[in-house]
Amino acid sequence: ALVSMRQLLDHAAEHGYGLPAFNVNNLEQMRAIMEAADQVNAPVIVQASAGARKYAGAPFLRHLILAAVEEFPHIPVVMHQDHGASPDVCQRSIQLGFSSVMMDGSLLADGKTPSSYEYNVDVTRTVVNFSHACGVSVEGEIGVLGNLETGEAGEEDGVGAAGKLSHDQMLTSVEDAVRFVNDTGVDALAIAVGTSHGAYKFTRPPTGDVLRIDRIKEIHAALPNTHIVMHGSSSVPQEWLKVINEYGGDIGETYGVPVEEIVEGIKHGVRKVNIDTDLRLASTGAIRRFLAEHPSEFDPRKYLAKTIEAMKGICLARYQAFGCEGMA
Ligand code: G3H
Ligand code: 13P
Ligand code: NA
Ligand code: ZN
């Protein structure tokens, strides 16, 4: 059944687990997420970005999620708008039947320019007001995602700030987090602790100075009833990078957020963990390998089935590591 994010995150907090929130753009991703959830009886958050809506079209995305609910009626599913850039976008998502929206007011509506605190509160408060009136949950964001060492926002072509960022912008302070939650009434709070979107998060396996799990602990201590969201939380599996590069790909040395660091965050209030890149890497690796090994094959179902299998492996591993097994 379709449920609101608040219901699911409250349950997660009560039972001490975290939920991966996978981005969905197509049938294969949806199948991987749902089949894995069904296998371990885990609840599901699927989220769609503006890019997903542009790629699949709003009605296709909506029906993809409705199809998931129809095929797996025993699994609670949240349909979440990822990085809504304005109140209008969030309103449109609610009309489409989403049960949760993110108003990302940390950036202006261009999705590139860091905003003022006042702007962020204003747009987020607006979305909280109209969403709560119809039982839809709201995620807000305070702080700008970026690499604490280089000041890079990460994602070169997608969601993320343009230009260099300051250390203060990229590390959410406890004071700002508390003030923002009180000023907006969000159900879930995304914070910046050194992660960034895309495959190029860290140039070496991250240490405590560039991945600030300690800040999550401080914010959780100050806001024990607020559900914390980690964006940019793909782990960038080295084994999939190897497969991609072995079969004609070209991805430079890079590291993601180690699963054990996310698990540490979950012990301290992290309830939603956003993952997109890992599914992209797994499906690309699976396609490259299959086509290289079967050069005469041309039925898309053959190689797309391999992507489902590969993505399902990631989904299963995250449901298990984050403690979602049996929680549906
Ligand atoms: O937050 C970014 C997500 O990975 C979505 O990426 O905008 O390319 O769909 P996208
Ligand atoms: P990744 O790029 O690390 O998968 O992050 C996805 C995300 O934060 C979507 O909002
Ligand atoms: Na989100
Ligand atoms: Zn994100």
XYZ file of C-alpha atoms and ligand atoms in Angstrom:
350
model
C 0.000 0.000 0.000
C 1.055 3.599 -0.560
C 1.989 5.223 2.780
C 3.339 8.614 3.812
C 7.001 8.995 4.614
C 6.235 10.174 8.128
C 4.554 6.841 8.950
C 7.499 4.866 7.680
C 10.219 7.022 9.282
C 8.409 6.999 12.643
C 8.357 3.194 12.453
C 12.050 3.167 11.525
C 12.906 5.419 14.483
C 10.875 3.284 16.844
C 12.670 0.128 15.710
C 16.112 1.655 15.142
C 16.567 1.022 11.432
C 17.145 3.193 8.359
C 15.547 3.089 4.920
C 17.382 3.302 1.640
C 15.547 5.695 -0.695
C 16.301 4.580 -4.229
C 15.806 6.804 -7.240
C 13.559 5.393 -9.926
C 13.449 6.276 -13.626
C 12.464 3.057 -15.346
C 10.876 -0.370 -15.097
C 14.116 -2.210 -14.408
C 15.000 -0.074 -11.376
C 11.466 -0.444 -10.044
C 11.559 -4.228 -10.399
C 14.958 -4.473 -8.715
C 13.829 -2.354 -5.740
C 10.526 -4.202 -5.278
C 11.797 -7.745 -5.831
C 14.583 -7.175 -3.310
C 12.147 -5.650 -0.790
C 9.752 -8.554 -1.290
C 12.548 -11.071 -0.757
C 13.474 -9.689 2.683
C 10.104 -8.154 3.579
C 11.377 -4.565 3.748
C 9.364 -1.345 3.420
C 10.207 0.830 0.411
C 10.890 4.479 -0.378
C 11.073 5.193 -4.097
C 11.889 8.699 -5.180
C 11.697 10.494 -8.502
C 13.791 13.514 -9.447
C 12.948 16.255 -11.916
C 15.308 14.444 -14.283
C 13.285 11.246 -13.892
C 10.091 13.086 -14.762
C 11.722 14.515 -17.836
C 13.048 11.096 -18.856
C 10.021 8.874 -18.224
C 7.226 11.428 -18.203
C 5.089 12.067 -15.125
C 2.252 9.640 -16.010
C 4.663 6.768 -16.702
C 6.452 7.345 -13.395
C 3.200 7.534 -11.504
C 1.897 4.326 -13.014
C 5.218 2.589 -12.467
C 4.863 3.205 -8.752
C 1.165 2.304 -8.761
C 2.099 -0.923 -10.520
C 4.593 -1.686 -7.772
C 1.896 -1.198 -5.152
C -0.497 -3.412 -7.133
C 1.979 -6.253 -7.616
C 3.327 -6.124 -4.035
C 0.281 -5.122 -1.937
C 1.882 -6.350 1.294
C 4.870 -3.945 1.014
C 4.427 -0.356 2.301
C 5.657 2.033 -0.410
C 6.431 5.751 -0.145
C 6.341 7.712 -3.385
C 8.649 10.675 -2.810
C 9.567 13.727 -4.887
C 13.369 14.025 -4.745
C 14.859 17.559 -4.709
C 11.740 19.575 -5.482
C 13.194 22.892 -6.648
C 10.135 25.040 -5.851
C 6.759 24.892 -4.103
C 5.152 24.560 -7.591
C 7.045 21.338 -8.278
C 5.942 19.908 -4.920
C 2.335 20.911 -5.530
C 2.379 19.158 -8.895
C 3.802 16.004 -7.273
C 0.984 15.970 -4.746
C -1.554 16.276 -7.575
C 0.116 13.285 -9.198
C -0.378 11.222 -6.027
C 3.033 11.387 -4.345
C 2.822 10.695 -0.606
C 5.933 12.704 0.251
C 7.872 15.634 -1.196
C 11.265 17.192 -0.728
C 11.400 20.964 -0.894
C 15.091 21.590 -1.473
C 15.335 25.264 -0.583
C 19.062 25.035 0.135
C 19.452 26.092 -3.508
C 17.412 28.619 -5.466
C 14.858 27.330 -8.004
C 17.667 27.041 -10.589
C 18.981 24.110 -8.531
C 22.476 25.635 -8.659
C 22.724 28.799 -6.554
C 22.982 28.468 -2.758
C 20.086 30.360 -1.153
C 19.745 32.483 1.987
C 18.425 30.999 5.221
C 15.326 33.207 4.934
C 14.541 32.001 1.406
C 14.942 28.379 2.476
C 12.593 28.777 5.451
C 10.057 30.671 3.366
C 9.685 28.093 0.562
C 9.937 25.104 2.904
C 7.318 26.503 5.303
C 4.979 27.081 2.343
C 5.345 23.462 1.233
C 4.880 22.148 4.783
C 1.628 24.094 5.067
C -0.047 22.788 1.915
C 1.408 19.271 2.205
C 0.402 18.630 5.786
C -3.105 19.820 4.938
C -3.443 16.694 2.783
C -1.379 14.157 4.726
C 1.769 14.420 2.628
C 5.180 14.425 4.371
C 7.900 16.993 3.741
C 11.674 16.689 3.661
C 13.722 19.903 3.827
C 17.445 20.513 3.469
C 19.764 22.813 5.381
C 23.369 23.093 4.179
C 24.783 22.507 0.697
C 26.194 19.141 -0.357
C 29.858 19.238 -1.310
C 33.306 17.784 -0.718
C 34.747 19.360 2.434
C 38.291 19.134 1.092
C 37.875 20.454 -2.450
C 34.736 22.607 -2.137
C 33.260 20.836 -5.174
C 29.528 20.153 -5.231
C 30.156 16.869 -7.042
C 27.626 16.154 -9.752
C 28.814 18.037 -12.811
C 25.657 17.718 -14.925
C 22.923 17.079 -12.416
C 21.616 18.190 -9.044
C 24.071 20.342 -7.118
C 25.506 23.779 -6.541
C 27.623 25.463 -9.186
C 31.062 26.850 -8.322
C 33.158 26.476 -5.202
C 31.536 26.254 -1.813
C 32.836 27.332 1.587
C 33.481 24.873 4.388
C 30.658 26.435 6.449
C 28.124 26.048 3.633
C 29.010 22.374 3.238
C 28.782 21.417 6.910
C 25.390 21.951 8.546
C 25.765 23.507 11.985
C 23.779 22.241 14.953
C 22.359 25.768 15.460
C 21.087 26.008 11.869
C 19.560 22.527 12.023
C 17.650 23.307 15.217
C 16.519 26.721 13.995
C 15.409 25.329 10.618
C 13.330 22.499 12.089
C 11.640 24.901 14.502
C 10.993 27.472 11.763
C 9.592 25.023 9.186
C 8.067 21.958 10.873
C 9.591 19.517 8.359
C 9.099 15.774 8.906
C 12.607 14.899 7.786
C 15.792 16.928 7.608
C 18.543 16.525 5.029
C 21.887 17.843 6.254
C 25.313 18.371 4.686
C 28.146 16.358 6.256
C 30.609 15.998 3.394
C 28.749 13.732 0.977
C 27.896 14.834 -2.570
C 25.865 13.504 -5.479
C 27.305 11.305 -8.199
C 30.226 8.876 -8.442
C 33.031 11.311 -7.571
C 32.578 11.894 -3.849
C 36.016 11.262 -2.357
C 39.479 10.928 -3.911
C 40.477 8.351 -1.266
C 38.521 6.183 1.186
C 36.904 8.855 3.388
C 38.213 9.558 6.879
C 36.429 11.376 9.708
C 37.613 14.824 8.599
C 35.848 14.660 5.207
C 32.845 12.512 6.169
C 31.495 14.107 9.345
C 29.397 11.393 10.983
C 30.251 13.153 14.271
C 28.097 16.092 13.142
C 25.140 13.728 12.591
C 25.531 12.614 16.202
C 25.551 16.225 17.451
C 22.475 17.159 15.421
C 20.622 14.050 16.573
C 21.445 14.865 20.203
C 19.979 18.362 19.730
C 16.958 17.139 17.697
C 16.183 13.633 18.983
C 12.728 13.567 17.349
C 13.815 14.712 13.882
C 14.362 12.121 11.162
C 17.738 12.779 9.510
C 18.253 12.226 5.779
C 21.616 11.505 4.169
C 21.881 12.519 0.518
C 24.722 11.495 -1.759
C 24.957 8.181 0.063
C 25.979 5.776 -2.649
C 28.892 3.594 -1.609
C 30.376 3.450 -5.143
C 31.202 -0.299 -5.071
C 34.785 -0.869 -6.204
C 33.786 -4.235 -7.702
C 31.336 -2.563 -10.092
C 33.874 0.113 -11.071
C 36.221 -2.743 -11.922
C 33.612 -4.486 -14.093
C 32.787 -1.251 -15.929
C 36.442 -0.484 -16.637
C 37.235 -4.093 -17.553
C 34.572 -4.068 -20.275
C 35.351 -0.836 -22.090
C 34.258 1.785 -19.566
C 36.373 4.659 -18.311
C 35.671 5.720 -14.736
C 38.499 7.239 -12.724
C 39.554 6.249 -9.213
C 36.854 7.318 -6.774
C 35.279 6.388 -3.447
C 31.792 6.616 -1.971
C 30.254 6.521 1.482
C 31.168 3.241 3.218
C 28.113 1.229 4.250
C 29.486 0.917 7.807
C 29.594 4.735 8.138
C 25.933 4.918 7.083
C 25.114 2.222 9.632
C 26.843 4.366 12.283
C 24.628 7.269 11.181
C 21.530 5.074 11.493
C 22.467 4.462 15.141
C 22.235 8.252 15.548
C 19.007 9.339 13.898
C 19.556 8.775 10.161
C 16.304 7.258 8.835
C 16.440 7.895 5.069
C 19.498 7.191 2.941
C 19.414 8.425 -0.658
C 20.964 6.104 -3.238
C 20.968 6.550 -6.989
C 24.550 6.269 -8.275
C 25.084 2.701 -6.988
C 22.162 1.424 -9.071
C 23.498 3.301 -12.117
C 26.955 1.789 -11.694
C 25.617 -1.746 -11.190
C 23.342 -1.609 -14.213
C 26.027 -0.117 -16.457
C 28.542 -2.746 -15.362
C 26.036 -5.539 -15.976
C 25.181 -4.287 -19.481
C 28.807 -3.747 -20.480
C 29.800 -7.203 -19.328
C 26.836 -8.964 -20.938
C 27.237 -7.256 -24.316
C 31.007 -7.835 -24.347
C 30.489 -11.511 -23.590
C 27.538 -11.939 -25.991
C 28.387 -9.754 -28.999
C 25.693 -11.275 -31.218
C 22.846 -10.799 -28.730
C 20.362 -8.021 -29.568
C 17.254 -8.709 -27.495
C 17.174 -5.835 -24.960
C 15.427 -8.089 -22.454
C 18.571 -10.192 -22.251
C 20.830 -7.405 -21.093
C 18.170 -5.508 -19.164
C 17.460 -8.671 -17.134
C 21.125 -8.543 -16.126
C 20.701 -4.970 -14.921
C 17.752 -5.973 -12.739
C 19.814 -8.764 -11.195
C 22.762 -6.416 -10.573
C 20.667 -3.629 -9.052
C 18.746 -6.135 -6.956
C 22.037 -7.197 -5.407
C 22.693 -3.618 -4.265
C 19.132 -3.187 -2.951
C 19.257 -6.439 -0.967
C 22.604 -5.551 0.578
C 21.337 -2.111 1.675
C 18.016 -3.412 3.084
C 20.007 -5.943 5.091
C 22.756 -3.587 6.282
C 20.306 -0.845 7.286
C 18.144 -3.227 9.344
C 14.990 -3.196 7.177
C 14.585 -6.946 6.951
C 11.183 -8.101 8.192
C 10.014 -4.517 8.863
C 7.347 -4.373 6.117
O 19.914 13.929 -6.374
C 20.233 13.476 -7.476
C 19.709 12.172 -7.902
O 20.778 11.283 -8.068
C 18.869 12.314 -9.145
O 19.661 12.550 -10.253
O 18.609 14.496 -11.374
O 20.072 12.901 -12.643
O 17.792 12.212 -11.889
P 18.985 13.079 -11.613
P 24.039 9.329 -4.893
O 24.482 10.093 -6.099
O 25.151 9.161 -3.900
O 23.430 8.020 -5.238
O 22.936 10.213 -4.128
C 21.592 10.220 -4.562
C 20.777 11.289 -3.898
O 21.162 11.923 -2.938
C 19.448 11.537 -4.480
O 18.785 12.596 -3.855
Na 15.056 13.616 -1.144
Zn 20.061 14.176 -3.153
